[in-house]
Amino acid sequence: MNLNTIKNRLQQILPFEASALILEEIALQSSYIPFNGVGEHLFRKGDSALGFYWILSGEAEIIIPGKRSIRLKAGEMAGLDSFIEDDPISFDIISSSAILDCLFIDRRCYNRMREHSEFNRQMNHMVMSCLRNYRGLLIPEEKVYS
Amino acid sequence: METPIRCQFCSHLPGSAFHGLNNDALEEISHMKTCVSFRKGQVIMHEGARPQGVYCVHRGKIKLYTLGTEGKEQIIRFVTKGDLIGYRSILSDEPISASATALEDTHACYIPKSSFFKVIEDNPKFSLNLLQLSCHELGEAGKMITSLAQKSVKERLAEILLILRTTFGEDEEGYLDISLTREEIANMVGTATESVIRLISELRKDGFIDSKGKRIKVNDGSALREIASVFE
């Protein structure tokens, strides 16, 4: 995937209009990883969280033994919680769609993103989303109202 | 120069891990791969990620490095035409151990993991080539550890200048055919940028090297070998 396609995909998953300069910077400082097939590991439990995956398209799944799995869609981030905590990855995270396109964001790229207020807000939103996902697992399924 | 569509016509084939494969195998790889390009400064792979394929470099130069706790780079080695990156991580099913960034505009061929394993299964010669490559890289890593542990900064700098000359060669004016900042050289030597600036200046005064901006020319290889305690 070339730089322009990555920038376009990024703009599609962002809820705000990002400047071309920032998108270019993220595209250059992140690495693009295409997963082909279901069940490929983004992370295995215990991997060092030296970065996290930002899903451009497709779906991934956090496999939590004995619980419902957590599905991650385009725009969501896999491994962000462990990365922020500087902890090893807690659960296996696998691809759950035939094609999954991700960007891998390392500490350097993450720090640059955090310097921009809109991205900072988006990251905070993602962290809250992680917390919501895990909190949801604590509630028995039959007591979840839709 | 465009990346060739078919591997059997690639000028870097003899020096690559694919050498010795028959035409049918090379034709098959040609069908499975895609050609990708990276801009100067673009990150190709990140330490800690699980790559889903390998890159065979067709044109350009890439640095492989790890980031220390304070974000300081330690350059492990450079990768150039015909070299493979990402294969050890795929073979060991472990996250990649070093990040890779293009030092100049780079073209590479990307072979997805499943196709890479198919080539291994179908071609014992390729497996042997990979084994030799892994052993060679292991040996180089061992040398680097010894160098970092036992040699002085000046010895390491001299050794690295010689390695750069062997790896990338010289341009028509005799300068090393790679443009590295003093910081990048320091990251390879494993020292502070200021020390590298001072030592390069010393080597220049002694007439062993010449420098013009970022470019460096080795004038006296034997003197550098002596400083580096490298004997051929």
Coordinates of N, CA and C in Angstrom, one line a residue, chain A residues 1-3 6 24 27-36 40-44 47-48 50-51 53 104-106 108-109, chain B residues 36-37 39-52 55 63 65 67 71-73 93 95-96 99 110 112-113:
Chain A
M1 N 0.9 -1.2 0.0 CA 0.0 0.0 0.0 C 0.9 1.2 0.0
N2 N 0.7 2.1 -0.9 CA 1.6 3.3 -1.0 C 1.1 4.4 0.0
L3 N 2.0 5.4 0.2 CA 1.7 6.4 1.2 C 0.4 7.1 1.0
I6 N -2.4 5.0 2.2 CA -2.4 4.9 3.7 C -3.1 6.2 4.3
E24 N 0.7 12.6 6.7 CA 1.9 12.2 6.0 C 2.9 11.7 7.1
A27 N 1.9 8.3 8.4 CA 2.1 7.3 7.3 C 3.6 7.0 7.2
L28 N 4.5 8.0 7.4 CA 5.9 7.7 7.3 C 6.5 7.0 8.5
Q29 N 5.9 7.4 9.7 CA 6.5 6.9 10.9 C 5.9 5.6 11.4
S30 N 4.8 5.2 10.8 CA 4.2 3.9 11.2 C 4.6 2.9 10.2
S31 N 4.3 1.6 10.5 CA 4.6 0.6 9.4 C 3.3 -0.1 9.1
Y32 N 3.1 -0.3 7.8 CA 1.9 -0.9 7.3 C 2.0 -2.5 7.3
I33 N 1.0 -3.1 7.9 CA 1.1 -4.6 7.9 C -0.3 -5.2 7.5
P34 N -0.3 -5.9 6.3 CA -1.5 -6.5 5.9 C -1.6 -8.0 6.4
F35 N -2.7 -8.3 7.0 CA -2.9 -9.7 7.4 C -3.8 -10.4 6.4
N36 N -3.4 -11.6 6.0 CA -4.2 -12.3 5.0 C -4.7 -13.6 5.7
E40 N -4.7 -15.1 12.0 CA -3.3 -14.7 12.1 C -3.1 -13.8 13.4
H41 N -1.9 -14.1 14.0 CA -1.7 -13.3 15.3 C -1.2 -11.9 15.1
L42 N -1.9 -10.9 15.6 CA -1.3 -9.6 15.7 C -0.4 -9.6 16.9
F43 N -0.8 -10.1 18.0 CA 0.0 -10.3 19.2 C -0.3 -11.6 19.8
R44 N 0.7 -12.2 20.4 CA 0.4 -13.4 21.3 C 0.5 -12.9 22.7
D47 N 3.6 -11.1 24.5 CA 4.5 -10.3 23.7 C 4.7 -8.9 24.3
S48 N 5.9 -8.4 24.1 CA 6.2 -7.0 24.6 C 5.3 -6.0 23.8
L50 N 5.6 -3.1 22.4 CA 6.4 -2.0 21.9 C 5.7 -1.0 21.0
G51 N 4.5 -1.4 20.7 CA 3.6 -0.6 19.9 C 2.2 -1.2 19.9
Y53 N -1.4 -1.9 17.1 CA -2.0 -1.9 15.8 C -3.2 -0.9 15.7
F104 N 1.2 -0.3 12.3 CA 1.8 -0.5 13.6 C 2.4 0.8 14.1
I105 N 2.0 1.3 15.3 CA 2.4 2.5 15.8 C 3.4 2.3 17.0
D106 N 4.6 2.8 16.9 CA 5.5 2.6 18.0 C 5.5 3.8 18.9
R108 N 7.6 6.2 19.4 CA 8.0 7.5 18.8 C 6.9 8.1 18.0
C109 N 6.2 7.3 17.2 CA 5.1 7.8 16.4 C 3.9 8.2 17.3
Chain B
V36 N 6.8 -3.0 -3.9 CA 6.5 -1.9 -3.0 C 7.6 -0.8 -3.0
S37 N 7.2 0.4 -2.7 CA 8.3 1.4 -2.6 C 8.1 2.2 -1.3
R39 N 9.5 5.7 0.8 CA 10.2 7.0 0.8 C 11.3 7.1 1.8
K40 N 12.3 7.9 1.5 CA 13.4 8.1 2.4 C 12.8 8.5 3.8
G41 N 13.2 7.8 4.8 CA 12.7 8.1 6.2 C 11.5 7.3 6.6
Q42 N 10.9 6.6 5.6 CA 9.7 5.8 5.9 C 10.1 4.6 6.7
V43 N 9.3 4.3 7.7 CA 9.5 3.1 8.5 C 8.9 1.9 7.8
I44 N 9.7 0.8 7.6 CA 9.2 -0.4 6.9 C 8.7 -1.4 7.8
M45 N 9.4 -1.6 8.9 CA 9.0 -2.6 10.0 C 9.3 -2.0 11.3
H46 N 8.5 -2.4 12.3 CA 8.7 -1.9 13.7 C 9.1 -3.1 14.6
E47 N 10.1 -2.9 15.4 CA 10.4 -3.8 16.5 C 9.1 -4.1 17.3
G48 N 8.9 -5.3 17.5 CA 7.7 -5.7 18.3 C 6.5 -6.1 17.5
A49 N 6.5 -5.8 16.2 CA 5.3 -6.1 15.4 C 5.5 -7.5 14.9
R50 N 4.5 -8.1 14.4 CA 4.6 -9.4 13.7 C 4.4 -9.3 12.2
P51 N 5.5 -9.2 11.5 CA 5.4 -9.0 10.1 C 4.7 -10.2 9.4
Q52 N 4.0 -9.9 8.3 CA 3.2 -11.0 7.7 C 3.8 -11.3 6.3
Y55 N 10.6 -8.8 3.0 CA 10.9 -7.9 1.9 C 12.3 -8.3 1.4
K63 N 18.2 1.0 7.3 CA 18.9 0.7 8.5 C 18.1 -0.1 9.4
Y65 N 17.5 -1.1 13.4 CA 17.9 -0.6 14.7 C 16.9 -1.0 15.8
L67 N 15.4 0.5 19.6 CA 15.2 1.7 20.4 C 15.5 1.4 21.8
G71 N 14.6 6.1 24.0 CA 14.3 6.4 22.6 C 15.6 6.5 21.7
K72 N 16.8 6.2 22.3 CA 18.0 6.3 21.5 C 18.1 5.1 20.6
E73 N 18.5 5.3 19.4 CA 18.7 4.2 18.4 C 20.0 3.5 18.6
D93 N 8.3 -17.3 14.4 CA 7.0 -17.0 14.9 C 7.1 -16.1 16.2
P95 N 7.8 -11.8 17.5 CA 7.8 -10.4 17.0 C 9.2 -10.0 16.4
I96 N 9.2 -9.1 15.5 CA 10.5 -8.7 14.9 C 11.4 -8.0 15.9
S99 N 13.7 -2.5 14.2 CA 12.9 -1.7 13.3 C 13.7 -1.5 12.0
Y110 N 7.7 -7.7 -1.9 CA 7.1 -8.2 -0.7 C 6.5 -9.6 -1.0
P112 N 4.4 -12.5 0.8 CA 3.6 -12.8 1.9 C 4.0 -14.1 2.6
K113 N 3.7 -14.2 3.9 CA 4.2 -15.3 4.8 C 3.8 -16.7 4.2

